[in-house]
Tab-separated table of C-alpha atoms and ligand atoms in Angstrom:
chain	number	residue	atom	x	y	z
A	1	MET	CA	39.698	-18.514	71.888
A	2	SER	CA	38.673	-22.138	72.150
A	3	ASP	CA	36.285	-23.660	69.594
A	4	ILE	CA	34.205	-24.984	72.501
A	5	LEU	CA	33.445	-22.562	75.313
A	6	ASN	CA	32.815	-24.129	78.718
A	7	HIS	CA	31.165	-21.812	81.218
A	8	ILE	CA	29.665	-22.642	84.611
A	9	ASP	CA	27.257	-20.313	86.371
A	10	ALA	CA	24.745	-20.985	89.168
A	11	GLY	CA	24.776	-24.763	88.704
A	12	VAL	CA	24.491	-24.612	84.891
A	13	MET	CA	27.360	-25.670	82.633
A	14	THR	CA	27.027	-24.184	79.146
A	15	LEU	CA	28.990	-25.713	76.281
A	16	THR	CA	28.998	-23.364	73.277
A	17	PHE	CA	30.104	-24.185	69.737
A	18	ASN	CA	32.442	-21.313	68.890
A	19	ARG	CA	33.773	-21.928	65.394
A	20	LEU	CA	31.531	-19.649	63.392
A	21	ASP	CA	33.897	-19.241	60.393
A	22	LYS	CA	33.490	-22.987	59.753
A	23	LYS	CA	29.801	-23.002	60.666
A	24	ASN	CA	30.512	-24.628	64.030
A	25	SER	CA	31.563	-27.865	62.328
A	26	ILE	CA	33.113	-30.166	64.901
A	27	THR	CA	36.701	-31.431	64.838
A	28	SER	CA	38.004	-34.334	66.907
A	29	ASP	CA	39.644	-31.809	69.278
A	30	MET	CA	36.229	-30.224	69.783
A	31	TYR	CA	34.636	-33.633	70.472
A	32	ALA	CA	37.364	-34.218	73.074
A	33	GLN	CA	36.515	-30.875	74.744
A	34	LEU	CA	32.802	-31.695	74.665
A	35	ALA	CA	33.407	-35.168	76.105
A	36	ASP	CA	35.646	-33.674	78.823
A	37	GLY	CA	32.971	-31.083	79.635
A	38	ILE	CA	30.291	-33.759	80.019
A	39	GLU	CA	32.648	-35.842	82.176
A	40	GLN	CA	33.423	-32.777	84.321
A	41	ALA	CA	29.670	-32.056	84.686
A	42	LYS	CA	29.097	-35.654	85.737
A	43	ASN	CA	31.728	-35.512	88.483
A	44	ASP	CA	31.264	-31.951	89.723
A	45	ALA	CA	28.470	-31.862	92.303
A	46	SER	CA	28.044	-28.123	91.774
A	47	VAL	CA	26.963	-28.693	88.147
A	48	ARG	CA	23.283	-29.639	88.072
A	49	VAL	CA	22.304	-29.005	84.428
A	50	VAL	CA	24.180	-28.806	81.100
A	51	VAL	CA	23.176	-26.663	78.126
A	52	ILE	CA	24.632	-27.178	74.640
A	53	GLN	CA	24.199	-24.169	72.369
A	54	GLY	CA	25.466	-22.571	69.187
A	55	HIS	CA	24.996	-19.133	67.635
A	56	GLU	CA	21.675	-17.566	66.622
A	57	SER	CA	22.624	-18.137	62.954
A	58	ILE	CA	23.993	-21.706	63.188
A	59	PHE	CA	23.939	-24.537	65.698
A	60	SER	CA	26.444	-26.823	63.971
A	61	ALA	CA	27.305	-27.992	60.448
A	62	GLY	CA	28.096	-31.411	61.915
A	63	ASN	CA	31.361	-33.247	61.735
A	64	ASP	CA	34.235	-31.302	60.156
A	65	ILE	CA	34.562	-32.971	56.781
A	66	GLY	CA	38.302	-32.300	56.454
A	67	ASP	CA	38.737	-34.040	59.792
A	68	PHE	CA	36.773	-37.033	58.512
A	69	LEU	CA	39.406	-37.278	55.752
A	70	ASN	CA	42.499	-36.641	57.874
A	71	LYS	CA	41.613	-37.984	61.331
A	72	PRO	CA	38.728	-40.458	60.961
A	73	PRO	CA	37.573	-41.928	64.276
A	74	SER	CA	39.372	-45.260	64.471
A	75	THR	CA	38.259	-46.848	67.730
A	76	GLN	CA	35.328	-46.735	70.130
A	77	ASP	CA	37.557	-44.546	72.344
A	78	SER	CA	37.771	-41.842	69.679
A	79	PRO	CA	36.596	-38.445	70.971
A	80	VAL	CA	33.352	-38.504	68.960
A	81	PHE	CA	32.282	-41.844	70.454
A	82	ARG	CA	33.401	-40.747	73.917
A	83	PHE	CA	31.185	-37.657	73.562
A	84	LEU	CA	28.220	-39.665	72.282
A	85	ARG	CA	28.426	-42.238	75.081
A	86	GLY	CA	28.841	-39.331	77.527
A	87	ILE	CA	25.574	-37.663	76.526
A	88	ALA	CA	23.705	-40.980	76.154
A	89	THR	CA	24.550	-41.914	79.746
A	90	PHE	CA	24.502	-38.429	81.283
A	91	GLU	CA	22.394	-38.595	84.433
A	92	LYS	CA	21.642	-34.903	84.985
A	93	PRO	CA	19.361	-32.774	82.763
A	94	LEU	CA	20.773	-31.909	79.342
A	95	ILE	CA	19.265	-29.048	77.312
A	96	ALA	CA	19.970	-27.948	73.736
A	97	ALA	CA	19.355	-24.524	72.215
A	98	VAL	CA	19.294	-24.763	68.422
A	99	ALA	CA	19.088	-21.918	65.926
A	100	GLY	CA	19.926	-22.146	62.217
A	101	PRO	CA	21.250	-25.351	60.618
A	102	ALA	CA	21.846	-28.435	62.763
A	103	VAL	CA	23.499	-30.944	60.432
A	104	GLY	CA	24.387	-34.589	61.100
A	105	ILE	CA	25.509	-34.954	64.695
A	106	GLY	CA	24.125	-31.428	65.224
A	107	THR	CA	20.710	-33.095	64.944
A	108	THR	CA	21.442	-36.595	66.273
A	109	LEU	CA	22.883	-35.315	69.565
A	110	LEU	CA	19.451	-33.785	70.260
A	111	PHE	CA	17.940	-37.254	70.697
A	112	HIS	CA	20.018	-37.509	73.888
A	113	CYS	CA	18.880	-34.170	75.291
A	114	ASP	CA	15.983	-33.858	77.723
A	115	LEU	CA	14.752	-30.486	76.482
A	116	VAL	CA	15.314	-28.933	73.054
A	117	TYR	CA	14.492	-25.301	72.235
A	118	ALA	CA	14.679	-24.141	68.627
A	119	GLY	CA	14.787	-20.887	66.731
A	120	ASP	CA	12.200	-20.504	63.983
A	121	ASN	CA	15.213	-20.531	61.605
A	122	ALA	CA	16.307	-24.013	62.764
A	123	ALA	CA	16.943	-26.533	59.967
A	124	PHE	CA	17.613	-30.091	61.067
A	125	SER	CA	19.209	-32.633	58.739
A	126	MET	CA	20.833	-36.050	58.876
A	127	PRO	CA	22.492	-36.320	55.431
A	128	PHE	CA	24.520	-39.460	56.197
A	129	VAL	CA	23.432	-41.257	53.018
A	130	ASN	CA	24.352	-38.206	50.920
A	131	LEU	CA	27.867	-38.505	52.386
A	132	GLY	CA	28.145	-42.243	51.678
A	133	LEU	CA	27.798	-42.959	55.402
A	134	CYS	CA	25.189	-44.390	57.769
A	135	PRO	CA	23.462	-42.981	60.874
A	136	GLU	CA	25.284	-42.517	64.187
A	137	ALA	CA	24.435	-41.607	67.791
A	138	ALA	CA	21.824	-44.415	67.852
A	139	SER	CA	19.746	-42.299	65.464
A	140	SER	CA	18.845	-45.428	63.453
A	141	LEU	CA	17.005	-46.574	66.600
A	142	LEU	CA	15.822	-43.302	68.112
A	143	VAL	CA	14.600	-41.483	64.981
A	144	PRO	CA	12.122	-44.231	63.925
A	145	ARG	CA	11.032	-44.547	67.548
A	146	MET	CA	10.228	-40.845	67.817
A	147	PHE	CA	9.104	-40.007	64.258
A	148	GLY	CA	7.490	-43.299	63.150
A	149	TYR	CA	9.173	-45.391	60.479
A	150	HIS	CA	8.130	-43.562	57.309
A	151	ARG	CA	9.010	-40.085	58.533
A	152	ALA	CA	12.307	-41.487	59.851
A	153	ALA	CA	13.025	-43.088	56.471
A	154	GLU	CA	12.392	-39.746	54.786
A	155	ALA	CA	14.774	-37.961	57.161
A	156	LEU	CA	17.497	-40.618	57.052
A	157	LEU	CA	17.312	-41.903	53.462
A	158	LEU	CA	16.692	-38.605	51.663
A	159	GLY	CA	18.638	-36.581	54.230
A	160	GLU	CA	16.751	-33.392	53.407
A	161	PRO	CA	16.305	-30.677	56.035
A	162	PHE	CA	13.160	-30.403	58.120
A	163	PHE	CA	12.288	-27.277	59.987
A	164	ALA	CA	11.399	-26.087	63.482
A	165	GLU	CA	7.635	-26.535	63.222
A	166	ALA	CA	7.921	-30.111	61.886
A	167	ALA	CA	10.509	-30.917	64.554
A	168	GLN	CA	8.116	-29.690	67.229
A	169	GLU	CA	5.261	-31.692	65.706
A	170	VAL	CA	7.225	-34.980	65.902
A	171	GLY	CA	8.352	-34.236	69.463
A	172	LEU	CA	12.034	-33.433	68.879
A	173	VAL	CA	11.597	-29.791	69.913
A	174	ASN	CA	9.792	-28.479	73.002
A	175	ARG	CA	9.305	-24.895	71.931
A	176	VAL	CA	10.010	-22.671	68.924
A	177	LEU	CA	11.214	-19.124	69.564
A	178	PRO	CA	12.764	-16.201	67.682
A	179	PRO	CA	16.434	-17.138	67.025
A	180	THR	CA	17.751	-14.274	69.154
A	181	GLU	CA	15.814	-15.600	72.182
A	182	VAL	CA	16.654	-19.315	72.053
A	183	ASN	CA	19.870	-19.365	74.063
A	184	ALA	CA	18.437	-17.064	76.750
A	185	TYR	CA	15.274	-19.149	77.021
A	186	ALA	CA	17.299	-22.372	77.377
A	187	GLN	CA	19.335	-20.687	80.139
A	188	ALA	CA	16.161	-19.647	81.955
A	189	GLN	CA	14.805	-23.212	81.791
A	190	ALA	CA	18.186	-24.560	82.949
A	191	LYS	CA	18.158	-22.210	85.942
A	192	LYS	CA	14.648	-23.455	86.831
A	193	LEU	CA	15.899	-27.048	86.754
A	194	ALA	CA	19.056	-26.161	88.702
A	195	ALA	CA	16.869	-24.890	91.549
A	196	LYS	CA	15.084	-28.254	91.868
A	197	PRO	CA	16.325	-31.203	93.948
A	198	LEU	CA	19.037	-32.871	91.864
A	199	SER	CA	18.331	-36.302	93.358
A	200	SER	CA	14.738	-36.146	92.075
A	201	LEU	CA	15.802	-34.921	88.645
A	202	VAL	CA	18.370	-37.705	88.326
A	203	GLU	CA	15.992	-40.395	89.550
A	204	THR	CA	13.161	-39.222	87.274
A	205	LYS	CA	15.459	-39.165	84.241
A	206	ARG	CA	16.827	-42.599	85.161
A	207	LEU	CA	13.333	-44.052	85.408
A	208	MET	CA	12.368	-42.592	82.003
A	209	LYS	CA	15.540	-43.699	80.232
A	210	ASP	CA	16.896	-46.799	81.946
A	211	GLY	CA	14.744	-49.231	79.967
A	212	GLN	CA	16.374	-48.355	76.659
A	213	GLN	CA	19.922	-47.460	77.708
A	214	ALA	CA	21.556	-50.815	76.934
A	215	GLU	CA	19.796	-50.904	73.570
A	216	VAL	CA	20.947	-47.360	72.744
A	217	LEU	CA	24.579	-48.117	73.606
A	218	ALA	CA	24.514	-51.364	71.605
A	219	GLN	CA	23.043	-49.559	68.571
A	220	MET	CA	25.660	-46.806	68.875
A	221	ALA	CA	28.441	-49.360	68.923
A	222	ALA	CA	26.990	-51.214	65.901
A	223	GLU	CA	26.537	-47.968	63.954
A	224	GLY	CA	30.081	-46.926	64.934
A	225	GLN	CA	31.509	-50.083	63.362
A	226	SER	CA	29.647	-49.526	60.084
A	227	PHE	CA	30.403	-45.797	60.093
A	228	GLY	CA	34.125	-46.396	60.689
A	229	ARG	CA	34.265	-48.853	57.776
A	230	MET	CA	32.190	-46.682	55.418
A	231	LEU	CA	34.398	-43.626	56.010
A	232	HIS	CA	37.107	-45.396	53.971
A	233	GLU	CA	34.852	-46.657	51.176
A	234	PRO	CA	34.504	-45.083	47.718
A	235	ALA	CA	31.107	-43.411	48.304
A	236	ALA	CA	32.325	-41.407	51.300
A	237	ARG	CA	35.659	-40.589	49.641
A	238	GLU	CA	33.738	-39.216	46.634
A	239	ALA	CA	31.346	-37.219	48.873
A	240	PHE	CA	34.149	-35.689	50.970
A	241	GLY	CA	36.290	-34.978	47.887
A	242	ALA	CA	33.315	-33.234	46.274
A	243	PHE	CA	32.690	-31.134	49.416
A	244	MET	CA	36.334	-30.038	49.589
A	245	GLU	CA	36.371	-29.239	45.856
A	246	LYS	CA	32.981	-27.454	46.124
A	247	ARG	CA	31.348	-29.646	43.427
A	248	LYS	CA	28.431	-32.073	43.325
A	249	PRO	CA	29.357	-35.680	44.160
A	250	ASP	CA	29.076	-38.316	41.426
A	251	PHE	CA	27.861	-41.599	42.923
A	252	SER	CA	27.242	-43.254	39.528
A	253	LYS	CA	30.151	-45.678	40.032
A	254	VAL	CA	29.687	-46.532	43.732
B	301	LIG	N1	33.148	-29.395	57.645
B	301	LIG	C1	34.150	-28.562	57.317
B	301	LIG	N2	33.939	-27.296	56.907
B	301	LIG	C2	32.668	-26.877	56.833
B	301	LIG	C3	31.577	-27.702	57.157
B	301	LIG	C4	31.858	-29.021	57.585
B	301	LIG	N3	30.901	-29.874	57.940
B	301	LIG	N4	30.429	-27.009	56.955
B	301	LIG	C5	30.786	-25.785	56.529
B	301	LIG	N5	32.140	-25.705	56.440
B	301	LIG	C6	32.941	-24.562	56.018
B	301	LIG	C7	32.853	-24.372	54.503
B	301	LIG	O1	33.777	-25.225	53.838
B	301	LIG	C8	33.204	-22.914	54.391
B	301	LIG	O2	34.603	-22.792	54.526
B	301	LIG	P1	35.439	-21.711	53.612
B	301	LIG	O3	34.881	-20.381	54.011
B	301	LIG	O4	36.854	-21.943	54.041
B	301	LIG	O5	35.147	-22.084	52.187
B	301	LIG	C9	32.579	-22.301	55.628
B	301	LIG	O6	32.415	-23.365	56.553
B	301	LIG	C10	31.225	-21.683	55.364
B	301	LIG	O7	30.369	-22.682	54.823
B	301	LIG	P2	29.286	-22.417	53.675
B	301	LIG	O8	28.874	-23.728	53.104
B	301	LIG	O9	29.813	-21.377	52.749
B	301	LIG	O10	28.091	-21.769	54.549
B	301	LIG	P3	26.545	-21.691	54.172
B	301	LIG	O11	25.963	-20.721	55.140
B	301	LIG	O12	26.355	-21.441	52.712
B	301	LIG	O13	25.958	-23.150	54.487
B	301	LIG	C11	25.697	-25.185	55.755
B	301	LIG	C12	25.919	-23.648	55.803
B	301	LIG	C13	25.829	-25.703	57.172
B	301	LIG	C14	24.282	-25.458	55.240
B	301	LIG	C15	26.727	-25.812	54.790
B	301	LIG	O14	27.994	-25.323	55.159
B	301	LIG	C16	26.773	-27.317	54.828
B	301	LIG	O15	25.864	-27.973	54.308
B	301	LIG	N6	27.869	-27.876	55.371
B	301	LIG	C17	28.162	-29.309	55.308
B	301	LIG	C18	27.325	-30.048	56.290
B	301	LIG	C19	27.658	-31.521	56.298
B	301	LIG	O16	27.505	-32.223	55.333
B	301	LIG	N7	28.127	-31.962	57.473
B	301	LIG	C20	28.517	-33.311	57.741
B	301	LIG	C21	27.414	-34.016	58.439
B	301	LIG	S1	27.838	-35.681	58.875
């Protein structure tokens, strides 16, 4: 079965991370499927809402670290950047249902969703610094904007997890639910949206988001350049090597 499930029902496209044995970490093939799904949702008039979800025990462990080593994104057309631009410019409502850990892009993609529902077991983290990298998905712009600078610095410099209640307090999460109910609740909200006039949904979202879209895309491109360079530098090589060898990284020389 595919690592990304794409299911359409009653106007709602649901994209499900389906790689539980690797904690739903995302390979470049999976980014390509996600990007294709978003593109399909954009062009298919029968799709009115998209939901991105994981499993009740894990949303996503972020980028597949082996893939970072073997197939690092090399251009702005790489699947990961295609997916990120796709969600940043997606005109229809986009909902996320998050239970368990949401690491790296598992958290940063949420800043491009319109509604986020979380299990009370959700653990959000953006450990880019701990991997010798820098933020992506315009998170260096959107996290300070939503959290305030000092809370953003804590999340992005220390990279430690924060939990469902804190995420709701800063406005990243709309509602916290038992983990077994999150996906169903997101579906129910999606169905409500799918029954509304799409033209009004699209126009309302455009009016809320248009002002910052160019800035978001420019920040994503700038982050992408730094990220692409840093993937090949000693700090990231040490962090990825340590992850693969299941040891603590030693950054004393980088
Ligand atoms: N890339 C590749 N493989 C990953 C992965 C990732 N990002 N995250 C987890 N896995 C793999 C593990 O290597 C392990 O594989 P194995 O069974 O072949 O040894 C398997 O998934 C289970 O992971 P494990 O760490 O044992 O699960 P856990 O429940 O103890 O912890 C996480 C879950 C998500 C907290 C932990 O896996 C984690 O921190 N992963 C790395 C997250 C990360 O740094 N992502 C990059 C962000 S940019």
